[in-house]
JSON list of C-alpha atoms in Angstrom, two decimals:
[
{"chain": "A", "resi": 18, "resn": "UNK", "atom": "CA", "xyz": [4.79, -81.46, -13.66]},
{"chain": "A", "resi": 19, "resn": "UNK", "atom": "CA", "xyz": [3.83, -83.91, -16.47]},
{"chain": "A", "resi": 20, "resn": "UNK", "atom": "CA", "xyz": [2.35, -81.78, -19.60]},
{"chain": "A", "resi": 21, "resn": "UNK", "atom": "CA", "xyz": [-0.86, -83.54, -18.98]},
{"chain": "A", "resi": 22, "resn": "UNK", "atom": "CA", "xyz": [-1.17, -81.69, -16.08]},
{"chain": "A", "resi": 23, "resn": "UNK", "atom": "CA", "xyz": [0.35, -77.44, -17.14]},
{"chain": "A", "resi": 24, "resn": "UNK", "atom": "CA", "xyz": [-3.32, -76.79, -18.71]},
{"chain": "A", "resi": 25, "resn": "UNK", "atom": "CA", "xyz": [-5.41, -77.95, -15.41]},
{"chain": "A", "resi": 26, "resn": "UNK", "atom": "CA", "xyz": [-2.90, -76.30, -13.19]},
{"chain": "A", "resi": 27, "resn": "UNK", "atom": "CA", "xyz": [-2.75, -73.41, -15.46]},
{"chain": "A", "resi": 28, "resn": "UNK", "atom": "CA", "xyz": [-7.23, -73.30, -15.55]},
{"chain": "A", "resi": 29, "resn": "UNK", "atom": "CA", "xyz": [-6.52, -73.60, -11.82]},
{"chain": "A", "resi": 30, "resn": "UNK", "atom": "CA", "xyz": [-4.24, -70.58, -11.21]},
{"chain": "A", "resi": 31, "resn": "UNK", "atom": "CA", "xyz": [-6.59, -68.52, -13.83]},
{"chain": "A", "resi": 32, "resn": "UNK", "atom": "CA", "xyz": [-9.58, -69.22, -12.11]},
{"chain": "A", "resi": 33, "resn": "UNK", "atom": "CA", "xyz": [-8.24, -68.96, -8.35]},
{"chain": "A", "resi": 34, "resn": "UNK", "atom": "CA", "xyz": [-6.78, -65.44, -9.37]},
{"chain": "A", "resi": 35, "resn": "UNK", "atom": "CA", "xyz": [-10.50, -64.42, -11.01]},
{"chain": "A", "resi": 36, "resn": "UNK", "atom": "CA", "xyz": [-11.86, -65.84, -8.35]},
{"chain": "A", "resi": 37, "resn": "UNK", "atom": "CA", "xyz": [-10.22, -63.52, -5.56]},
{"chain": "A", "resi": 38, "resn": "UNK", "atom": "CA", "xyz": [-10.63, -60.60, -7.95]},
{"chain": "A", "resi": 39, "resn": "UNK", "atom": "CA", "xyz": [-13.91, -60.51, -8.40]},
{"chain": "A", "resi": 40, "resn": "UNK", "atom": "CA", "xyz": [-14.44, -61.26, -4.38]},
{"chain": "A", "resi": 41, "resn": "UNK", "atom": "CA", "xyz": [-12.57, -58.07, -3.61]},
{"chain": "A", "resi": 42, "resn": "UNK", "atom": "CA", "xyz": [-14.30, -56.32, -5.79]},
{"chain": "A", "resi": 43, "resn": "UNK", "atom": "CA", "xyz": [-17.36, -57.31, -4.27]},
{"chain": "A", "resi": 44, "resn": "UNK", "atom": "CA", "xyz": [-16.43, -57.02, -0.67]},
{"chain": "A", "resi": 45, "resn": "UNK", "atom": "CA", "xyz": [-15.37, -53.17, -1.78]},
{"chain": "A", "resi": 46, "resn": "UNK", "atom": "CA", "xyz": [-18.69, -52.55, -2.91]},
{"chain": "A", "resi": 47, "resn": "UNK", "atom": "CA", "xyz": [-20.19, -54.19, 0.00]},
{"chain": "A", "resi": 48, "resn": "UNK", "atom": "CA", "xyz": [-17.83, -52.45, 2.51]},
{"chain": "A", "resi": 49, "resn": "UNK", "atom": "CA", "xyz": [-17.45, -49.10, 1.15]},
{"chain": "A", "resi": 50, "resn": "UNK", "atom": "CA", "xyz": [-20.60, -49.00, -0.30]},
{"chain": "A", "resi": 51, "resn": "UNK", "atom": "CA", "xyz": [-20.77, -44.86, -1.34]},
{"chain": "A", "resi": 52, "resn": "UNK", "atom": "CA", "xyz": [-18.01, -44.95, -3.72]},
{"chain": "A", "resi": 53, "resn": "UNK", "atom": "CA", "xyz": [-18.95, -47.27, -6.82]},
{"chain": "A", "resi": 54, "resn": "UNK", "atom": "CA", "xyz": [-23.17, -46.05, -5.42]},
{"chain": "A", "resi": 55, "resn": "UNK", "atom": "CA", "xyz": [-22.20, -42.78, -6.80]},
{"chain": "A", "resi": 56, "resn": "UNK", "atom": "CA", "xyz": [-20.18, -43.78, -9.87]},
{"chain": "A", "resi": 57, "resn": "UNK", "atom": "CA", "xyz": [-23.64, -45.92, -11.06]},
{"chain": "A", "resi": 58, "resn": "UNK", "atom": "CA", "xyz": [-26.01, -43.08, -10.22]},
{"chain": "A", "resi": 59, "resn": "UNK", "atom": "CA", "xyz": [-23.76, -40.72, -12.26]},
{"chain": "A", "resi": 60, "resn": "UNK", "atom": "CA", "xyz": [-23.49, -43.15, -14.97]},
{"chain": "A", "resi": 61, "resn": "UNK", "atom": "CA", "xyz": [-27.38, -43.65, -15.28]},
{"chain": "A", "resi": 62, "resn": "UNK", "atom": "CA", "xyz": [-28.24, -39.95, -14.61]},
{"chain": "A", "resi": 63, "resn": "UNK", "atom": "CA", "xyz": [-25.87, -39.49, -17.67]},
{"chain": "A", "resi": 64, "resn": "UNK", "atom": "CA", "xyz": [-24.92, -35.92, -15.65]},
{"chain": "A", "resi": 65, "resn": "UNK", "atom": "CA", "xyz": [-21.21, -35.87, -17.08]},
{"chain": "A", "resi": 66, "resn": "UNK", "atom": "CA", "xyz": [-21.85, -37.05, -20.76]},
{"chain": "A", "resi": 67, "resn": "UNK", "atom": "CA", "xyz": [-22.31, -34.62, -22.97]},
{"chain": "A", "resi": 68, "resn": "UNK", "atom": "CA", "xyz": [-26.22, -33.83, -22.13]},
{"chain": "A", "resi": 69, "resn": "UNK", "atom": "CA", "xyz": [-27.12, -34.12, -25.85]},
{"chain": "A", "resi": 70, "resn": "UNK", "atom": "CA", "xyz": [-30.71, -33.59, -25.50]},
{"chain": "A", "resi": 71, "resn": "UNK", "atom": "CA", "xyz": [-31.19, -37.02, -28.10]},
{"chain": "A", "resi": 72, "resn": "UNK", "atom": "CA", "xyz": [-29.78, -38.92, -25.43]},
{"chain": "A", "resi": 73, "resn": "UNK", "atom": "CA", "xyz": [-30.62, -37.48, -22.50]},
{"chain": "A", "resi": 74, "resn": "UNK", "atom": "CA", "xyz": [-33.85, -39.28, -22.49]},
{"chain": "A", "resi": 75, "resn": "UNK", "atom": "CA", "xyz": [-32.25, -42.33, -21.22]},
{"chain": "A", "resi": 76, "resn": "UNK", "atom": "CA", "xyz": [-30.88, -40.68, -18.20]},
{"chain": "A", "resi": 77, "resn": "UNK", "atom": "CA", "xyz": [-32.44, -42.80, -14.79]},
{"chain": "A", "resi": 78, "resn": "UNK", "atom": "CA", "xyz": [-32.38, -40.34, -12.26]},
{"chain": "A", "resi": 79, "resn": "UNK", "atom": "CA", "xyz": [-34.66, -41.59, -9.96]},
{"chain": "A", "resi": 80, "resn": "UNK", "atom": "CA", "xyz": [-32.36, -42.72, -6.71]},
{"chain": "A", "resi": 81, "resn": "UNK", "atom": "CA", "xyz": [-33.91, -46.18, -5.82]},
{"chain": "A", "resi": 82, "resn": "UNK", "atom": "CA", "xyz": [-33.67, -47.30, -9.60]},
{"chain": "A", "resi": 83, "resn": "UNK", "atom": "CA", "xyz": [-30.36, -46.45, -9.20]},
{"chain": "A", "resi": 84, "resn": "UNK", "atom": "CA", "xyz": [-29.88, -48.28, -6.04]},
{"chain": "A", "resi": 85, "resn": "UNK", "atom": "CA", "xyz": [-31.82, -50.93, -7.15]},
{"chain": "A", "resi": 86, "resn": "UNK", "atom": "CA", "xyz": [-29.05, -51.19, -9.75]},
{"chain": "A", "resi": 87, "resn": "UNK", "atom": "CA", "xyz": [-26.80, -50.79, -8.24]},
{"chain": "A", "resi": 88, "resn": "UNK", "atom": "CA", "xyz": [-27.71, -53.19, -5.46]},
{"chain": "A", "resi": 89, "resn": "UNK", "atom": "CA", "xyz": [-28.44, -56.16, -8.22]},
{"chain": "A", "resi": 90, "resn": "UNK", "atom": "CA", "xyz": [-24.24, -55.65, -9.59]},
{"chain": "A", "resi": 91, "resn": "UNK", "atom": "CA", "xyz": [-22.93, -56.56, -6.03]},
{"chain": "A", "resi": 92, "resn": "UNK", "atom": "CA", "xyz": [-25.47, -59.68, -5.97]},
{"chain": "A", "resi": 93, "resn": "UNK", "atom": "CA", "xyz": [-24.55, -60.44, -9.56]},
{"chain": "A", "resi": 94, "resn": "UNK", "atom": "CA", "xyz": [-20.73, -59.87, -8.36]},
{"chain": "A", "resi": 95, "resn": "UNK", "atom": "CA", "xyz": [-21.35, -61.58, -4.95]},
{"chain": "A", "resi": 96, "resn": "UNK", "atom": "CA", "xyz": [-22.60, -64.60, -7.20]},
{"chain": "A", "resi": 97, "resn": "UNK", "atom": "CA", "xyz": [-20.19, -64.74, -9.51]},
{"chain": "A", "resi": 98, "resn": "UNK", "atom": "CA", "xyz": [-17.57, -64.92, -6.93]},
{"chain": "A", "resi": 99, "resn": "UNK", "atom": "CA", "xyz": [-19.19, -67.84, -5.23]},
{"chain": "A", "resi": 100, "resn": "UNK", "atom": "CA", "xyz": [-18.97, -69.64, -8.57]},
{"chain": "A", "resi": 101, "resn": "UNK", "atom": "CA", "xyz": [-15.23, -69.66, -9.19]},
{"chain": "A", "resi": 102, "resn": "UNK", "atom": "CA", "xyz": [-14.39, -69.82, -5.51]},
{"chain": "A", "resi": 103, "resn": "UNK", "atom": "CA", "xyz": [-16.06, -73.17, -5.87]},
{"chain": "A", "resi": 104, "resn": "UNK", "atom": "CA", "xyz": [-14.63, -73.52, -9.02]},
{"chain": "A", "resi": 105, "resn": "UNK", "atom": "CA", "xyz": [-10.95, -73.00, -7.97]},
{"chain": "A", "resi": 106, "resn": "UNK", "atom": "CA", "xyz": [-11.90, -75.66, -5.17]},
{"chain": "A", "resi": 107, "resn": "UNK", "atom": "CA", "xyz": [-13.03, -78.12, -7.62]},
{"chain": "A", "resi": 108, "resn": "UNK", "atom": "CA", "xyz": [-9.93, -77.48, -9.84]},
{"chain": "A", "resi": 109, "resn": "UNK", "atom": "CA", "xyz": [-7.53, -78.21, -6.52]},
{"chain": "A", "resi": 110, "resn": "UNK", "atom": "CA", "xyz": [-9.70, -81.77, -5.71]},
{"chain": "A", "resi": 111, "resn": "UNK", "atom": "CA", "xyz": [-9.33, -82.75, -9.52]},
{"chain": "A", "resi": 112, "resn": "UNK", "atom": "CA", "xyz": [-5.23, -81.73, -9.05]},
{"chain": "A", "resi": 113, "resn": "UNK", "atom": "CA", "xyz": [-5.34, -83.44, -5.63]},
{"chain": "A", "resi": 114, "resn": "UNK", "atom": "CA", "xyz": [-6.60, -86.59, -7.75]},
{"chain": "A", "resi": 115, "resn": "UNK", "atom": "CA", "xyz": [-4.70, -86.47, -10.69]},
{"chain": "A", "resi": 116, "resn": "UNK", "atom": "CA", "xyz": [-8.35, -85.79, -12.74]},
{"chain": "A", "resi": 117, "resn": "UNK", "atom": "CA", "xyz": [-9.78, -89.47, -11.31]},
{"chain": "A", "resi": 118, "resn": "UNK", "atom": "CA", "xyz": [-13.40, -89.77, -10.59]},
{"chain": "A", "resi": 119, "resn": "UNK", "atom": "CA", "xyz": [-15.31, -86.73, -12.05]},
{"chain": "A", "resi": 120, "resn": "UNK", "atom": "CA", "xyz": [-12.35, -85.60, -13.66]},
{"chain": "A", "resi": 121, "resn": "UNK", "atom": "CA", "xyz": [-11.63, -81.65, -14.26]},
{"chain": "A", "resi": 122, "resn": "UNK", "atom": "CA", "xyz": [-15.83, -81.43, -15.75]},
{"chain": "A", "resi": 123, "resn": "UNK", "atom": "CA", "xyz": [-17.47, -80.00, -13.15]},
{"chain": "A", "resi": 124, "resn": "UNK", "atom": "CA", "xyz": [-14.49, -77.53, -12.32]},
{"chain": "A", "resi": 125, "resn": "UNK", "atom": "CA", "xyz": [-14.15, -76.48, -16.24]},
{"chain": "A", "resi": 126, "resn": "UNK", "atom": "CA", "xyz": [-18.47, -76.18, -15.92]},
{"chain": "A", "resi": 127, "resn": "UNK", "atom": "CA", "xyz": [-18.67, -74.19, -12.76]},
{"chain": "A", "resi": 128, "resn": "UNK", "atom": "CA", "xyz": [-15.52, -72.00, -14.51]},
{"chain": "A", "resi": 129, "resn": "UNK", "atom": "CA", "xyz": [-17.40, -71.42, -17.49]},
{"chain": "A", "resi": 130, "resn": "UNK", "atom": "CA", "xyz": [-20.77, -70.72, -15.72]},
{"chain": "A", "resi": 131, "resn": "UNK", "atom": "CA", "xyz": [-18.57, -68.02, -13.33]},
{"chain": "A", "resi": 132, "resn": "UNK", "atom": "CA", "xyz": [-16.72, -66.56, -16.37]},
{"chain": "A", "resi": 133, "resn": "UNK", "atom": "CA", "xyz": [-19.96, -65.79, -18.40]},
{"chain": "A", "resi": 134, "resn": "UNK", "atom": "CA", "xyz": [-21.15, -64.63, -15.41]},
{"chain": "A", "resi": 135, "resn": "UNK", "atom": "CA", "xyz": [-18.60, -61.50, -15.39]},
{"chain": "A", "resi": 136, "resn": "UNK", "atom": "CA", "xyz": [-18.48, -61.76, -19.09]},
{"chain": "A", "resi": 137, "resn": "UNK", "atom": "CA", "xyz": [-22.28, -60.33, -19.16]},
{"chain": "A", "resi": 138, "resn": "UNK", "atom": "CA", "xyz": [-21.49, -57.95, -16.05]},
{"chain": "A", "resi": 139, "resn": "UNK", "atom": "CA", "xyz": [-18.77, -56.36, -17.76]},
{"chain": "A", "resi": 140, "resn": "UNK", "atom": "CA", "xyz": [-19.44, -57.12, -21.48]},
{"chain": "A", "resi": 141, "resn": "UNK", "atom": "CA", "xyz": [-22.89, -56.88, -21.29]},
{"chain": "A", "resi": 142, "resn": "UNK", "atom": "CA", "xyz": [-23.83, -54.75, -18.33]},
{"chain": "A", "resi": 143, "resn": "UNK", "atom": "CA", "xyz": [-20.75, -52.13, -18.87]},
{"chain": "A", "resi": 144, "resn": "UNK", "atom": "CA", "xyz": [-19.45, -51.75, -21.93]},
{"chain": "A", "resi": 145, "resn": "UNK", "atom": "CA", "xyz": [-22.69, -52.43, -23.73]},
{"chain": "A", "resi": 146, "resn": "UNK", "atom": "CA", "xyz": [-25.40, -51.07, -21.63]},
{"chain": "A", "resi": 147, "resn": "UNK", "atom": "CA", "xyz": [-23.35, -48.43, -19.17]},
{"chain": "A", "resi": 148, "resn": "UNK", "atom": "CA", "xyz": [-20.88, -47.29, -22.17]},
{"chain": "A", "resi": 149, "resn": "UNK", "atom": "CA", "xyz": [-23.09, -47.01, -25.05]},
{"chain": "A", "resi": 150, "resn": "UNK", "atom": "CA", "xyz": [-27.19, -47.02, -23.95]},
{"chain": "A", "resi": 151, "resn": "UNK", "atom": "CA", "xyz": [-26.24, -44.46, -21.43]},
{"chain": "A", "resi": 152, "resn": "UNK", "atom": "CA", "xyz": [-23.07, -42.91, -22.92]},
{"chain": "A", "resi": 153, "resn": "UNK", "atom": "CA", "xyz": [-20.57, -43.86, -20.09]},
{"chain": "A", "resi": 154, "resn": "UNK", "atom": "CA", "xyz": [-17.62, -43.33, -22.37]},
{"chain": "A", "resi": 155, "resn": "UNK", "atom": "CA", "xyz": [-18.55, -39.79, -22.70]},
{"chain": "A", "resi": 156, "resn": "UNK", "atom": "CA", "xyz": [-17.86, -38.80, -18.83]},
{"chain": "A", "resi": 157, "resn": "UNK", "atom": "CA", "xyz": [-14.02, -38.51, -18.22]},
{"chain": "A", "resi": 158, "resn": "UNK", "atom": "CA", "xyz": [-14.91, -38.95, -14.58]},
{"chain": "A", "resi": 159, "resn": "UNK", "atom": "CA", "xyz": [-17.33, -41.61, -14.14]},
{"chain": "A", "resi": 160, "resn": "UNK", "atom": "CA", "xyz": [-15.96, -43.97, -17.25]},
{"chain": "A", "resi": 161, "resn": "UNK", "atom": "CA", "xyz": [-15.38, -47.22, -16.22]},
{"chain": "A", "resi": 162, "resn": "UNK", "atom": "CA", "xyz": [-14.96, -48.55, -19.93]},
{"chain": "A", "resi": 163, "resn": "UNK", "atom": "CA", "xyz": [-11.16, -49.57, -19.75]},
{"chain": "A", "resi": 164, "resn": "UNK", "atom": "CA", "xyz": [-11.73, -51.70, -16.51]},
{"chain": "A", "resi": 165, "resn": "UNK", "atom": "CA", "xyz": [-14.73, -52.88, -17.69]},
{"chain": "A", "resi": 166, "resn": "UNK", "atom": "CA", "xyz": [-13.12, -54.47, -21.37]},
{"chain": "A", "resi": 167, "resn": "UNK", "atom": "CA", "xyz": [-10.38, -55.76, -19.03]},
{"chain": "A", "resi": 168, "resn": "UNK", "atom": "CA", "xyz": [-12.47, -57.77, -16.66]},
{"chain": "A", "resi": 169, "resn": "UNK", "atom": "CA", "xyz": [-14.39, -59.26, -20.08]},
{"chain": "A", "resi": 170, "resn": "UNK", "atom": "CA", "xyz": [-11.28, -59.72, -22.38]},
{"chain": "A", "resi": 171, "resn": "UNK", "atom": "CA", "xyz": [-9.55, -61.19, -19.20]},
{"chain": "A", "resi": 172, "resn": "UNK", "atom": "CA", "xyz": [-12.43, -63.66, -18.35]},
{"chain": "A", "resi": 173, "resn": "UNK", "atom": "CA", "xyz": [-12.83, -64.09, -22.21]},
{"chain": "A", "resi": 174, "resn": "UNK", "atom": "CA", "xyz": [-8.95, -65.77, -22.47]},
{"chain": "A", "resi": 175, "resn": "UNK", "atom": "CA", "xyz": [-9.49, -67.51, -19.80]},
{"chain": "A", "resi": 176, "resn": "UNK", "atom": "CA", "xyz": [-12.52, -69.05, -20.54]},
{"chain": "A", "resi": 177, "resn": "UNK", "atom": "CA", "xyz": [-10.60, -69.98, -24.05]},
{"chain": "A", "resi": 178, "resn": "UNK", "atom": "CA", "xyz": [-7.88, -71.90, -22.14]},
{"chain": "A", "resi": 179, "resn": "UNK", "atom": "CA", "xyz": [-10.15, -73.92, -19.77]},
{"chain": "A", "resi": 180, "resn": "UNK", "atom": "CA", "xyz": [-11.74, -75.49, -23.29]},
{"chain": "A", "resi": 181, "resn": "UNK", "atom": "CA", "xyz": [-8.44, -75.63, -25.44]},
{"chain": "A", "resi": 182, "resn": "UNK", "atom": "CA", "xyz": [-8.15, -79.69, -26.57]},
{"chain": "A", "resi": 183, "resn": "UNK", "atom": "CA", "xyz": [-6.41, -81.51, -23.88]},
{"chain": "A", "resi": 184, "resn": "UNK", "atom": "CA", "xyz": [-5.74, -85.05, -23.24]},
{"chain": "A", "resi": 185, "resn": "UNK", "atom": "CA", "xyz": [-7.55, -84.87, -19.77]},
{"chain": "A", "resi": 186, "resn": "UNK", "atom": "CA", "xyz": [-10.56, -83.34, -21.64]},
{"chain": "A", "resi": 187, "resn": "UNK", "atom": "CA", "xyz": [-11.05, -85.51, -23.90]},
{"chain": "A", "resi": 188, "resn": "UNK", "atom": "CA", "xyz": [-10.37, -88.66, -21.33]},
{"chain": "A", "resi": 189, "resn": "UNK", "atom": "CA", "xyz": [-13.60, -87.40, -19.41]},
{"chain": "A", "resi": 190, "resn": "UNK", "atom": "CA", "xyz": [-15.75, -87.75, -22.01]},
{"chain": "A", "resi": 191, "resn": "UNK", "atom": "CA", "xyz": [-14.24, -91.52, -23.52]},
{"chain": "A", "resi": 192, "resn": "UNK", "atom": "CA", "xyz": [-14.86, -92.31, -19.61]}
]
């Protein structure tokens, strides 16, 4: 392998492994649909914080918000997983060509547009508004902080490496 070539194979790997993460994740939710149903209805009914009556007015305990919620993560998910299985394809035809034609672009676009995609999920959807707005981080059952900040700080490096300076990069945009 040339070093021309470590980075795209590298983006290619990252995204590929992402990719198949994220579609397990969703085919759990999909499949076994009670389990993560009642981890978001405990985490918006805010029932294993600390019930601090100054934040307890946040608490959504009405069941089909909560499965509308719900219900919008595993599209979001679903989505998201779409993207970078598309992505990972368009990485392996830009290998397969040695980054002729279109180059690695639309693969490194449709990575970055499936990486902020489970950067806001996790970042913002989790961490910001599960952990803080309705005090996830409180529950020591239903706290899904940790896998939440490794799912963003995991997307987050490798959305870094697919736009580090490369020589293939900056070929696409001379061509």
């Amino acid at each position: 392998m040339t070093a021309e070539r470590t980075l795209p194979v590298a983006a290619t790997a990252l995204t590929a492994t992402i990719a198949v993460y994220i579609t397990l994740v969703a085919f759990g939710n999909v499949t076994d649909f009670g389990t993560n149903q009642d981890f978001v209805r405990h985490v918006l009914a805010m029932d294993t914080t600390f019930q601090d009556r100054d934040l307890m007015w946040r608490a959504v305990t009405d069941a089909t918000l909560q499965n509308a919620a719900y219900v919008t993560i595993i599209v979001w998910e679903t989505l998201a997983a779409l993207v970078l299985l598309a992505a990972t394809g368009l990485w392996v035809r830009g290998l397969r060509h040695g980054g002729a034609g279109q180059g690695f672009g639309p693969a490194r676009r449709a990575t970055t547009l499936g990486l902020l995609m489970l950067m806001l999920l996790f970042g913002l959807g989790f961490v910001a508004i599960g952990g803080e707005w309705f005090a996830m981080w409180q529950s020591t059952k239903w706290n899904g902080l940790q896998a939440a900040t490794r799912m963003f700080t995991l997307s987050g490096i490798v959305l870094l490496l697919i736009h580090l300076p490369s020589p293939q990069w900056r070929a696409e945009r001379a061509g």
